[in-house]
């Protein structure tokens, strides 16, 4: 027959083929999910970076933000410790 | 692997032994028992399977992308060629199927391999036993569900189960089950 294939793998039972089909299917789905996850990470990181850049380049917002942090530094520190303290321990 | 020289009755006997031992006929194990290696590949929709002889050994290459029933039939068909056309395989290495169904001998070879494949996958005794268990006979009316059960039981396609039943003399009306 004219058909020739470069890649082949030996099978010893029909269960091999079924197992491989299931594994191939899982790997395909995992690849898609990984791609989607990384795409989401890139989009979110980009949006966050853009937001930080916009805030930092806007003098009025920056001043307001810095003042807010300085004025509430004690509350922020307490909140951070409270959040860390509430984290579940493994 | 040194392949055994088997005739039609012997390969049907081996198939029956497998069926009795495991409940169904694993055609890959059957090929291995005869001494033929089986390889799977992703070969495109047109490719079913092929048997070849090289380096003093026989091997079958099957398209792993096809559904189970089609894969099983393809492998059984190639086993049919191994039993019926062994001399041609030893001489040429593979069967020339470049002009499928244009050459009378080629067409006959393919039909004989199909017939033997059906006998391997659906042994006459097992089919008759299945039909008898359902309380049916040669002239009985087969319901669609019965045919589906039979196809599932033997792990073949429904059209193949129907063809095999007709070959064994059961009345399956063409008007209902083309």
PDB file of C-alpha atoms in Angstrom:
ATOM      1  CA  UNK A   1       0.000   0.000   0.000  1.00  0.00           C
ATOM      2  CA  UNK A   2       1.238   3.499  -0.771  1.00  0.00           C
ATOM      3  CA  UNK A   3       0.584   4.720   2.751  1.00  0.00           C
ATOM      4  CA  UNK A   4       3.671   5.037   4.933  1.00  0.00           C
ATOM      5  CA  UNK A   5       3.796   6.576   8.371  1.00  0.00           C
ATOM      6  CA  UNK A   6       6.841   7.828  10.226  1.00  0.00           C
ATOM      7  CA  UNK A   7       5.550   7.160  13.741  1.00  0.00           C
ATOM      8  CA  UNK A   8       4.197   3.899  15.052  1.00  0.00           C
ATOM      9  CA  UNK A   9       4.058   2.171  18.413  1.00  0.00           C
ATOM     10  CA  UNK A  10       3.740  -1.475  19.296  1.00  0.00           C
ATOM     11  CA  UNK A  11       0.568  -2.736  20.921  1.00  0.00           C
ATOM     12  CA  UNK A  12       0.094  -6.031  22.714  1.00  0.00           C
ATOM     13  CA  UNK A  13      -3.639  -5.888  23.402  1.00  0.00           C
ATOM     14  CA  UNK A  14      -6.722  -3.882  22.559  1.00  0.00           C
ATOM     15  CA  UNK A  15      -6.580  -2.467  26.081  1.00  0.00           C
ATOM     16  CA  UNK A  16      -3.287  -0.776  25.134  1.00  0.00           C
ATOM     17  CA  UNK A  17      -5.040   1.143  22.386  1.00  0.00           C
ATOM     18  CA  UNK A  18      -7.906   2.147  24.662  1.00  0.00           C
ATOM     19  CA  UNK A  19      -5.508   3.271  27.397  1.00  0.00           C
ATOM     20  CA  UNK A  20      -3.469   5.282  24.929  1.00  0.00           C
ATOM     21  CA  UNK A  21      -6.568   6.866  23.460  1.00  0.00           C
ATOM     22  CA  UNK A  22      -7.641   7.918  26.966  1.00  0.00           C
ATOM     23  CA  UNK A  23      -4.152   9.210  27.786  1.00  0.00           C
ATOM     24  CA  UNK A  24      -3.921  11.118  24.479  1.00  0.00           C
ATOM     25  CA  UNK A  25      -7.335  12.634  25.146  1.00  0.00           C
ATOM     26  CA  UNK A  26      -6.254  13.689  28.665  1.00  0.00           C
ATOM     27  CA  UNK A  27      -3.016  15.206  27.360  1.00  0.00           C
ATOM     28  CA  UNK A  28      -4.889  17.137  24.658  1.00  0.00           C
ATOM     29  CA  UNK A  29      -7.331  18.538  27.206  1.00  0.00           C
ATOM     30  CA  UNK A  30      -4.497  19.343  29.629  1.00  0.00           C
ATOM     31  CA  UNK A  31      -2.627  21.204  26.893  1.00  0.00           C
ATOM     32  CA  UNK A  32      -5.722  23.270  26.100  1.00  0.00           C
ATOM     33  CA  UNK A  33      -6.296  24.040  29.789  1.00  0.00           C
ATOM     34  CA  UNK A  34      -2.625  24.974  30.289  1.00  0.00           C
ATOM     35  CA  UNK A  35      -2.754  27.296  27.283  1.00  0.00           C
ATOM     36  CA  UNK A  36      -5.940  28.941  28.561  1.00  0.00           C
ATOM     37  CA  UNK A  37      -4.478  29.307  32.063  1.00  0.00           C
ATOM     38  CA  UNK A  38      -1.297  30.945  30.804  1.00  0.00           C
ATOM     39  CA  UNK A  39      -3.284  33.192  28.482  1.00  0.00           C
ATOM     40  CA  UNK A  40      -5.387  34.287  31.468  1.00  0.00           C
ATOM     41  CA  UNK A  41      -2.246  34.896  33.575  1.00  0.00           C
ATOM     42  CA  UNK A  42      -0.705  37.026  30.832  1.00  0.00           C
ATOM     43  CA  UNK A  43      -3.908  39.053  30.370  1.00  0.00           C
ATOM     44  CA  UNK A  44      -4.366  39.636  34.101  1.00  0.00           C
ATOM     45  CA  UNK A  45      -0.678  40.505  34.620  1.00  0.00           C
ATOM     46  CA  UNK A  46      -0.819  42.895  31.673  1.00  0.00           C
ATOM     47  CA  UNK A  47      -3.960  44.551  32.969  1.00  0.00           C
ATOM     48  CA  UNK A  48      -2.458  44.866  36.455  1.00  0.00           C
ATOM     49  CA  UNK A  49       0.753  46.368  35.082  1.00  0.00           C
ATOM     50  CA  UNK A  50      -1.248  48.806  32.983  1.00  0.00           C
ATOM     51  CA  UNK A  51      -3.326  49.792  36.007  1.00  0.00           C
ATOM     52  CA  UNK A  52      -0.220  50.382  38.163  1.00  0.00           C
ATOM     53  CA  UNK A  53       1.370  52.389  35.359  1.00  0.00           C
ATOM     54  CA  UNK A  54      -1.766  54.537  34.925  1.00  0.00           C
ATOM     55  CA  UNK A  55      -2.003  55.180  38.659  1.00  0.00           C
ATOM     56  CA  UNK A  56       1.666  56.018  39.031  1.00  0.00           C
ATOM     57  CA  UNK A  57       1.726  58.397  36.078  1.00  0.00           C
ATOM     58  CA  UNK A  58      -1.335  60.257  37.324  1.00  0.00           C
ATOM     59  CA  UNK A  59       0.014  62.730  39.901  1.00  0.00           C
ATOM     60  CA  UNK A  60      -3.346  63.348  41.569  1.00  0.00           C
ATOM     61  CA  UNK A  61      -4.194  59.679  42.035  1.00  0.00           C
ATOM     62  CA  UNK A  62      -0.635  58.883  43.114  1.00  0.00           C
ATOM     63  CA  UNK A  63      -0.687  61.615  45.765  1.00  0.00           C
ATOM     64  CA  UNK A  64      -4.090  60.526  47.020  1.00  0.00           C
ATOM     65  CA  UNK A  65      -2.986  56.891  47.135  1.00  0.00           C
ATOM     66  CA  UNK A  66       0.269  57.642  48.980  1.00  0.00           C
ATOM     67  CA  UNK A  67      -1.557  59.889  51.459  1.00  0.00           C
ATOM     68  CA  UNK A  68      -4.172  57.215  52.062  1.00  0.00           C
ATOM     69  CA  UNK A  69      -1.495  54.628  52.743  1.00  0.00           C
ATOM     70  CA  UNK A  70       0.534  56.899  55.020  1.00  0.00           C
ATOM     71  CA  UNK A  71      -2.545  58.010  56.969  1.00  0.00           C
ATOM     72  CA  UNK A  72      -3.726  54.466  57.464  1.00  0.00           C
ATOM     73  CA  UNK A  73      -0.401  52.684  57.787  1.00  0.00           C
ATOM     74  CA  UNK A  74      -1.193  51.304  61.235  1.00  0.00           C
ATOM     75  CA  UNK A  75      -4.564  49.957  60.075  1.00  0.00           C
ATOM     76  CA  UNK A  76      -2.978  48.439  56.984  1.00  0.00           C
ATOM     77  CA  UNK A  77      -0.274  46.678  59.031  1.00  0.00           C
ATOM     78  CA  UNK A  78      -2.915  45.304  61.421  1.00  0.00           C
ATOM     79  CA  UNK A  79      -5.016  44.153  58.485  1.00  0.00           C
ATOM     80  CA  UNK A  80      -2.044  42.424  56.857  1.00  0.00           C
ATOM     81  CA  UNK A  81      -1.195  40.593  60.076  1.00  0.00           C
ATOM     82  CA  UNK A  82      -4.835  39.689  60.577  1.00  0.00           C
ATOM     83  CA  UNK A  83      -5.037  38.235  57.067  1.00  0.00           C
ATOM     84  CA  UNK A  84      -1.777  36.321  57.541  1.00  0.00           C
ATOM     85  CA  UNK A  85      -2.984  35.070  60.905  1.00  0.00           C
ATOM     86  CA  UNK A  86      -6.266  33.887  59.440  1.00  0.00           C
ATOM     87  CA  UNK A  87      -4.605  31.840  56.704  1.00  0.00           C
ATOM     88  CA  UNK A  88      -5.217  28.130  57.090  1.00  0.00           C
ATOM     89  CA  UNK A  89      -2.173  26.246  58.246  1.00  0.00           C
ATOM     90  CA  UNK A  90      -1.202  23.018  56.543  1.00  0.00           C
TER      91      UNK A  90
ATOM     92  CA  UNK B   1       9.274 -12.967  16.212  1.00  0.00           C
ATOM     93  CA  UNK B   2       8.827 -16.186  14.231  1.00  0.00           C
ATOM     94  CA  UNK B   3       5.278 -16.364  12.941  1.00  0.00           C
ATOM     95  CA  UNK B   4       3.425 -19.671  13.081  1.00  0.00           C
ATOM     96  CA  UNK B   5       2.075 -21.162   9.900  1.00  0.00           C
ATOM     97  CA  UNK B   6      -1.624 -21.478  10.553  1.00  0.00           C
ATOM     98  CA  UNK B   7      -4.530 -22.422   8.362  1.00  0.00           C
ATOM     99  CA  UNK B   8      -8.081 -21.150   8.577  1.00  0.00           C
ATOM    100  CA  UNK B   9      -9.289 -23.777  11.047  1.00  0.00           C
ATOM    101  CA  UNK B  10      -6.292 -23.264  13.305  1.00  0.00           C
ATOM    102  CA  UNK B  11      -6.705 -19.510  13.551  1.00  0.00           C
ATOM    103  CA  UNK B  12     -10.419 -19.940  14.208  1.00  0.00           C
ATOM    104  CA  UNK B  13      -9.504 -22.427  16.950  1.00  0.00           C
ATOM    105  CA  UNK B  14      -7.071 -19.966  18.516  1.00  0.00           C
ATOM    106  CA  UNK B  15      -9.739 -17.261  18.360  1.00  0.00           C
ATOM    107  CA  UNK B  16     -12.224 -19.554  20.072  1.00  0.00           C
ATOM    108  CA  UNK B  17      -9.670 -20.370  22.790  1.00  0.00           C
ATOM    109  CA  UNK B  18      -9.213 -16.649  23.434  1.00  0.00           C
ATOM    110  CA  UNK B  19     -12.949 -16.113  23.571  1.00  0.00           C
ATOM    111  CA  UNK B  20     -13.404 -18.922  26.061  1.00  0.00           C
ATOM    112  CA  UNK B  21     -10.541 -17.639  28.218  1.00  0.00           C
ATOM    113  CA  UNK B  22     -11.397 -13.943  28.276  1.00  0.00           C
ATOM    114  CA  UNK B  23     -14.991 -13.634  27.084  1.00  0.00           C
ATOM    115  CA  UNK B  24     -14.137 -11.928  23.829  1.00  0.00           C
ATOM    116  CA  UNK B  25     -11.607 -12.124  21.047  1.00  0.00           C
ATOM    117  CA  UNK B  26      -8.786  -9.629  21.446  1.00  0.00           C
ATOM    118  CA  UNK B  27      -7.537  -9.603  17.853  1.00  0.00           C
ATOM    119  CA  UNK B  28      -4.228  -8.019  18.831  1.00  0.00           C
ATOM    120  CA  UNK B  29      -3.541 -10.846  21.278  1.00  0.00           C
ATOM    121  CA  UNK B  30      -4.632 -13.289  18.585  1.00  0.00           C
ATOM    122  CA  UNK B  31      -2.125 -11.782  16.152  1.00  0.00           C
ATOM    123  CA  UNK B  32       0.583 -11.943  18.834  1.00  0.00           C
ATOM    124  CA  UNK B  33      -0.241 -15.600  19.511  1.00  0.00           C
ATOM    125  CA  UNK B  34       0.315 -16.360  15.850  1.00  0.00           C
ATOM    126  CA  UNK B  35       3.613 -14.487  16.040  1.00  0.00           C
ATOM    127  CA  UNK B  36       2.628 -11.253  14.327  1.00  0.00           C
ATOM    128  CA  UNK B  37       3.570  -7.920  15.906  1.00  0.00           C
ATOM    129  CA  UNK B  38       0.894  -5.242  15.836  1.00  0.00           C
ATOM    130  CA  UNK B  39       1.710  -1.547  15.617  1.00  0.00           C
ATOM    131  CA  UNK B  40      -0.632   1.412  15.895  1.00  0.00           C
ATOM    132  CA  UNK B  41      -0.258   4.644  14.032  1.00  0.00           C
ATOM    133  CA  UNK B  42      -2.176   7.777  13.266  1.00  0.00           C
ATOM    134  CA  UNK B  43      -2.645   7.280   9.582  1.00  0.00           C
ATOM    135  CA  UNK B  44      -5.377   9.540   8.267  1.00  0.00           C
ATOM    136  CA  UNK B  45      -8.970   8.599   7.523  1.00  0.00           C
ATOM    137  CA  UNK B  46      -8.240   6.575   4.369  1.00  0.00           C
ATOM    138  CA  UNK B  47      -5.811   4.184   5.994  1.00  0.00           C
ATOM    139  CA  UNK B  48      -7.250   1.125   7.749  1.00  0.00           C
ATOM    140  CA  UNK B  49      -4.450  -1.371   8.243  1.00  0.00           C
ATOM    141  CA  UNK B  50      -1.797  -3.285   6.378  1.00  0.00           C
ATOM    142  CA  UNK B  51       0.195  -6.433   6.894  1.00  0.00           C
ATOM    143  CA  UNK B  52       3.773  -6.692   5.788  1.00  0.00           C
ATOM    144  CA  UNK B  53       6.659  -9.111   5.842  1.00  0.00           C
ATOM    145  CA  UNK B  54      10.120  -7.729   6.429  1.00  0.00           C
ATOM    146  CA  UNK B  55      13.250  -8.756   8.327  1.00  0.00           C
ATOM    147  CA  UNK B  56      11.904 -12.304   8.538  1.00  0.00           C
ATOM    148  CA  UNK B  57       8.847 -11.216  10.487  1.00  0.00           C
ATOM    149  CA  UNK B  58       5.230 -10.316   9.897  1.00  0.00           C
ATOM    150  CA  UNK B  59       3.684  -7.185  11.288  1.00  0.00           C
ATOM    151  CA  UNK B  60       0.340  -5.431  11.126  1.00  0.00           C
ATOM    152  CA  UNK B  61       0.017  -1.662  11.179  1.00  0.00           C
ATOM    153  CA  UNK B  62      -3.393  -0.343  12.194  1.00  0.00           C
ATOM    154  CA  UNK B  63      -4.896   3.118  12.274  1.00  0.00           C
ATOM    155  CA  UNK B  64      -5.369   3.959  15.947  1.00  0.00           C
ATOM    156  CA  UNK B  65      -7.658   6.898  15.138  1.00  0.00           C
ATOM    157  CA  UNK B  66     -10.473   4.656  13.968  1.00  0.00           C
ATOM    158  CA  UNK B  67     -13.221   3.467  16.278  1.00  0.00           C
ATOM    159  CA  UNK B  68     -12.743   0.182  18.127  1.00  0.00           C
ATOM    160  CA  UNK B  69     -15.058  -1.881  15.922  1.00  0.00           C
ATOM    161  CA  UNK B  70     -13.350  -0.719  12.746  1.00  0.00           C
ATOM    162  CA  UNK B  71      -9.866  -1.291  14.178  1.00  0.00           C
ATOM    163  CA  UNK B  72     -10.829  -4.804  15.231  1.00  0.00           C
ATOM    164  CA  UNK B  73     -12.200  -5.632  11.816  1.00  0.00           C
ATOM    165  CA  UNK B  74      -9.142  -4.145  10.075  1.00  0.00           C
ATOM    166  CA  UNK B  75      -6.763  -6.271  12.155  1.00  0.00           C
ATOM    167  CA  UNK B  76      -8.898  -9.392  11.650  1.00  0.00           C
ATOM    168  CA  UNK B  77      -8.937  -8.658   7.911  1.00  0.00           C
ATOM    169  CA  UNK B  78      -5.139  -8.483   7.848  1.00  0.00           C
ATOM    170  CA  UNK B  79      -4.991 -11.745   9.808  1.00  0.00           C
ATOM    171  CA  UNK B  80      -7.191 -13.134   7.043  1.00  0.00           C
ATOM    172  CA  UNK B  81      -4.578 -12.086   4.489  1.00  0.00           C
ATOM    173  CA  UNK B  82      -1.884 -13.677   6.642  1.00  0.00           C
ATOM    174  CA  UNK B  83      -3.691 -17.015   6.598  1.00  0.00           C
ATOM    175  CA  UNK B  84      -4.903 -16.900   2.988  1.00  0.00           C
ATOM    176  CA  UNK B  85      -2.196 -14.924   1.182  1.00  0.00           C
ATOM    177  CA  UNK B  86       0.907 -15.852   3.135  1.00  0.00           C
ATOM    178  CA  UNK B  87       2.794 -16.904   0.004  1.00  0.00           C
ATOM    179  CA  UNK B  88       2.153 -13.555  -1.661  1.00  0.00           C
ATOM    180  CA  UNK B  89       3.305 -11.742   1.452  1.00  0.00           C
ATOM    181  CA  UNK B  90       6.478 -13.816   1.658  1.00  0.00           C
ATOM    182  CA  UNK B  91       7.166 -13.107  -2.003  1.00  0.00           C
ATOM    183  CA  UNK B  92       6.324  -9.390  -2.185  1.00  0.00           C
ATOM    184  CA  UNK B  93       6.597  -8.218   1.415  1.00  0.00           C
ATOM    185  CA  UNK B  94       3.193  -6.617   1.257  1.00  0.00           C
ATOM    186  CA  UNK B  95       0.013  -6.910  -0.759  1.00  0.00           C
ATOM    187  CA  UNK B  96      -0.237  -4.574  -3.691  1.00  0.00           C
ATOM    188  CA  UNK B  97      -3.524  -2.824  -3.198  1.00  0.00           C
ATOM    189  CA  UNK B  98      -2.845   0.185  -5.353  1.00  0.00           C
ATOM    190  CA  UNK B  99      -5.697  -0.724  -7.684  1.00  0.00           C
ATOM    191  CA  UNK B 100      -8.246  -1.838  -5.146  1.00  0.00           C
ATOM    192  CA  UNK B 101     -11.160  -3.638  -6.748  1.00  0.00           C
ATOM    193  CA  UNK B 102      -9.926  -3.132 -10.304  1.00  0.00           C
ATOM    194  CA  UNK B 103      -8.154  -6.468 -10.438  1.00  0.00           C
ATOM    195  CA  UNK B 104     -10.366  -9.577 -10.156  1.00  0.00           C
ATOM    196  CA  UNK B 105      -7.833 -11.528  -8.090  1.00  0.00           C
ATOM    197  CA  UNK B 106      -7.343  -8.587  -5.807  1.00  0.00           C
ATOM    198  CA  UNK B 107     -11.058  -8.176  -5.299  1.00  0.00           C
ATOM    199  CA  UNK B 108     -11.397 -11.880  -4.542  1.00  0.00           C
ATOM    200  CA  UNK B 109      -8.525 -11.743  -2.047  1.00  0.00           C
ATOM    201  CA  UNK B 110     -10.101  -8.809  -0.242  1.00  0.00           C
ATOM    202  CA  UNK B 111     -13.500 -10.513  -0.088  1.00  0.00           C
ATOM    203  CA  UNK B 112     -11.971 -13.727   1.246  1.00  0.00           C
ATOM    204  CA  UNK B 113     -10.071 -11.765   3.888  1.00  0.00           C
ATOM    205  CA  UNK B 114     -13.304  -9.973   4.841  1.00  0.00           C
ATOM    206  CA  UNK B 115     -15.113 -13.282   5.174  1.00  0.00           C
ATOM    207  CA  UNK B 116     -12.404 -14.801   7.359  1.00  0.00           C
ATOM    208  CA  UNK B 117     -12.295 -11.636   9.466  1.00  0.00           C
ATOM    209  CA  UNK B 118     -16.020 -11.972  10.099  1.00  0.00           C
ATOM    210  CA  UNK B 119     -15.565 -15.637  11.050  1.00  0.00           C
ATOM    211  CA  UNK B 120     -12.780 -14.710  13.470  1.00  0.00           C
ATOM    212  CA  UNK B 121     -14.733 -11.911  15.139  1.00  0.00           C
ATOM    213  CA  UNK B 122     -18.089 -13.703  15.145  1.00  0.00           C
ATOM    214  CA  UNK B 123     -17.526 -17.467  15.298  1.00  0.00           C
ATOM    215  CA  UNK B 124     -20.501 -19.390  13.909  1.00  0.00           C
ATOM    216  CA  UNK B 125     -21.004 -21.442  17.071  1.00  0.00           C
ATOM    217  CA  UNK B 126     -20.912 -18.379  19.296  1.00  0.00           C
ATOM    218  CA  UNK B 127     -23.368 -16.491  17.101  1.00  0.00           C
ATOM    219  CA  UNK B 128     -25.784 -19.431  17.034  1.00  0.00           C
ATOM    220  CA  UNK B 129     -25.477 -19.773  20.793  1.00  0.00           C
ATOM    221  CA  UNK B 130     -26.177 -16.041  21.258  1.00  0.00           C
ATOM    222  CA  UNK B 131     -29.238 -16.260  19.000  1.00  0.00           C
ATOM    223  CA  UNK B 132     -30.501 -19.390  20.757  1.00  0.00           C
ATOM    224  CA  UNK B 133     -30.104 -17.699  24.154  1.00  0.00           C
ATOM    225  CA  UNK B 134     -32.357 -14.926  22.884  1.00  0.00           C
ATOM    226  CA  UNK B 135     -34.929 -17.557  21.929  1.00  0.00           C
ATOM    227  CA  UNK B 136     -34.602 -16.821  18.234  1.00  0.00           C
ATOM    228  CA  UNK B 137     -34.161 -19.015  15.173  1.00  0.00           C
ATOM    229  CA  UNK B 138     -33.289 -18.756  11.492  1.00  0.00           C
ATOM    230  CA  UNK B 139     -36.698 -17.408  10.514  1.00  0.00           C
ATOM    231  CA  UNK B 140     -37.220 -15.226  13.579  1.00  0.00           C
ATOM    232  CA  UNK B 141     -37.731 -11.532  13.375  1.00  0.00           C
ATOM    233  CA  UNK B 142     -34.700  -9.740  14.841  1.00  0.00           C
ATOM    234  CA  UNK B 143     -35.384  -6.563  16.736  1.00  0.00           C
ATOM    235  CA  UNK B 144     -33.052  -3.625  16.405  1.00  0.00           C
ATOM    236  CA  UNK B 145     -32.093  -3.952  20.097  1.00  0.00           C
ATOM    237  CA  UNK B 146     -31.121  -7.607  19.625  1.00  0.00           C
ATOM    238  CA  UNK B 147     -28.821  -6.668  16.759  1.00  0.00           C
ATOM    239  CA  UNK B 148     -27.317  -3.871  18.842  1.00  0.00           C
ATOM    240  CA  UNK B 149     -26.783  -6.304  21.753  1.00  0.00           C
ATOM    241  CA  UNK B 150     -25.114  -8.771  19.434  1.00  0.00           C
ATOM    242  CA  UNK B 151     -22.836  -6.083  17.981  1.00  0.00           C
ATOM    243  CA  UNK B 152     -21.871  -5.020  21.519  1.00  0.00           C
ATOM    244  CA  UNK B 153     -21.337  -8.600  22.654  1.00  0.00           C
ATOM    245  CA  UNK B 154     -18.943  -9.380  19.787  1.00  0.00           C
ATOM    246  CA  UNK B 155     -17.500  -5.829  19.705  1.00  0.00           C
ATOM    247  CA  UNK B 156     -18.276  -5.368  16.046  1.00  0.00           C
ATOM    248  CA  UNK B 157     -20.268  -2.798  14.138  1.00  0.00           C
ATOM    249  CA  UNK B 158     -23.989  -3.371  13.679  1.00  0.00           C
ATOM    250  CA  UNK B 159     -23.705  -3.648   9.855  1.00  0.00           C
ATOM    251  CA  UNK B 160     -21.067  -6.327  10.335  1.00  0.00           C
ATOM    252  CA  UNK B 161     -23.255  -8.243  12.761  1.00  0.00           C
ATOM    253  CA  UNK B 162     -26.118  -8.109  10.255  1.00  0.00           C
ATOM    254  CA  UNK B 163     -23.914  -9.261   7.383  1.00  0.00           C
ATOM    255  CA  UNK B 164     -22.585 -12.138   9.472  1.00  0.00           C
ATOM    256  CA  UNK B 165     -26.099 -13.218  10.492  1.00  0.00           C
ATOM    257  CA  UNK B 166     -27.212 -13.220   6.855  1.00  0.00           C
ATOM    258  CA  UNK B 167     -24.135 -15.231   5.901  1.00  0.00           C
ATOM    259  CA  UNK B 168     -25.092 -17.794   8.547  1.00  0.00           C
ATOM    260  CA  UNK B 169     -28.577 -18.095   7.077  1.00  0.00           C
ATOM    261  CA  UNK B 170     -30.569 -15.903   9.429  1.00  0.00           C
ATOM    262  CA  UNK B 171     -33.352 -13.847   7.931  1.00  0.00           C
ATOM    263  CA  UNK B 172     -32.588 -10.173   8.353  1.00  0.00           C
ATOM    264  CA  UNK B 173     -34.880  -8.197   6.035  1.00  0.00           C
ATOM    265  CA  UNK B 174     -33.089  -5.715   3.803  1.00  0.00           C
ATOM    266  CA  UNK B 175     -36.046  -3.368   3.871  1.00  0.00           C
ATOM    267  CA  UNK B 176     -35.613  -2.895   7.643  1.00  0.00           C
ATOM    268  CA  UNK B 177     -31.856  -3.258   7.986  1.00  0.00           C
ATOM    269  CA  UNK B 178     -30.169  -2.173   4.786  1.00  0.00           C
TER     270      UNK B 178
END
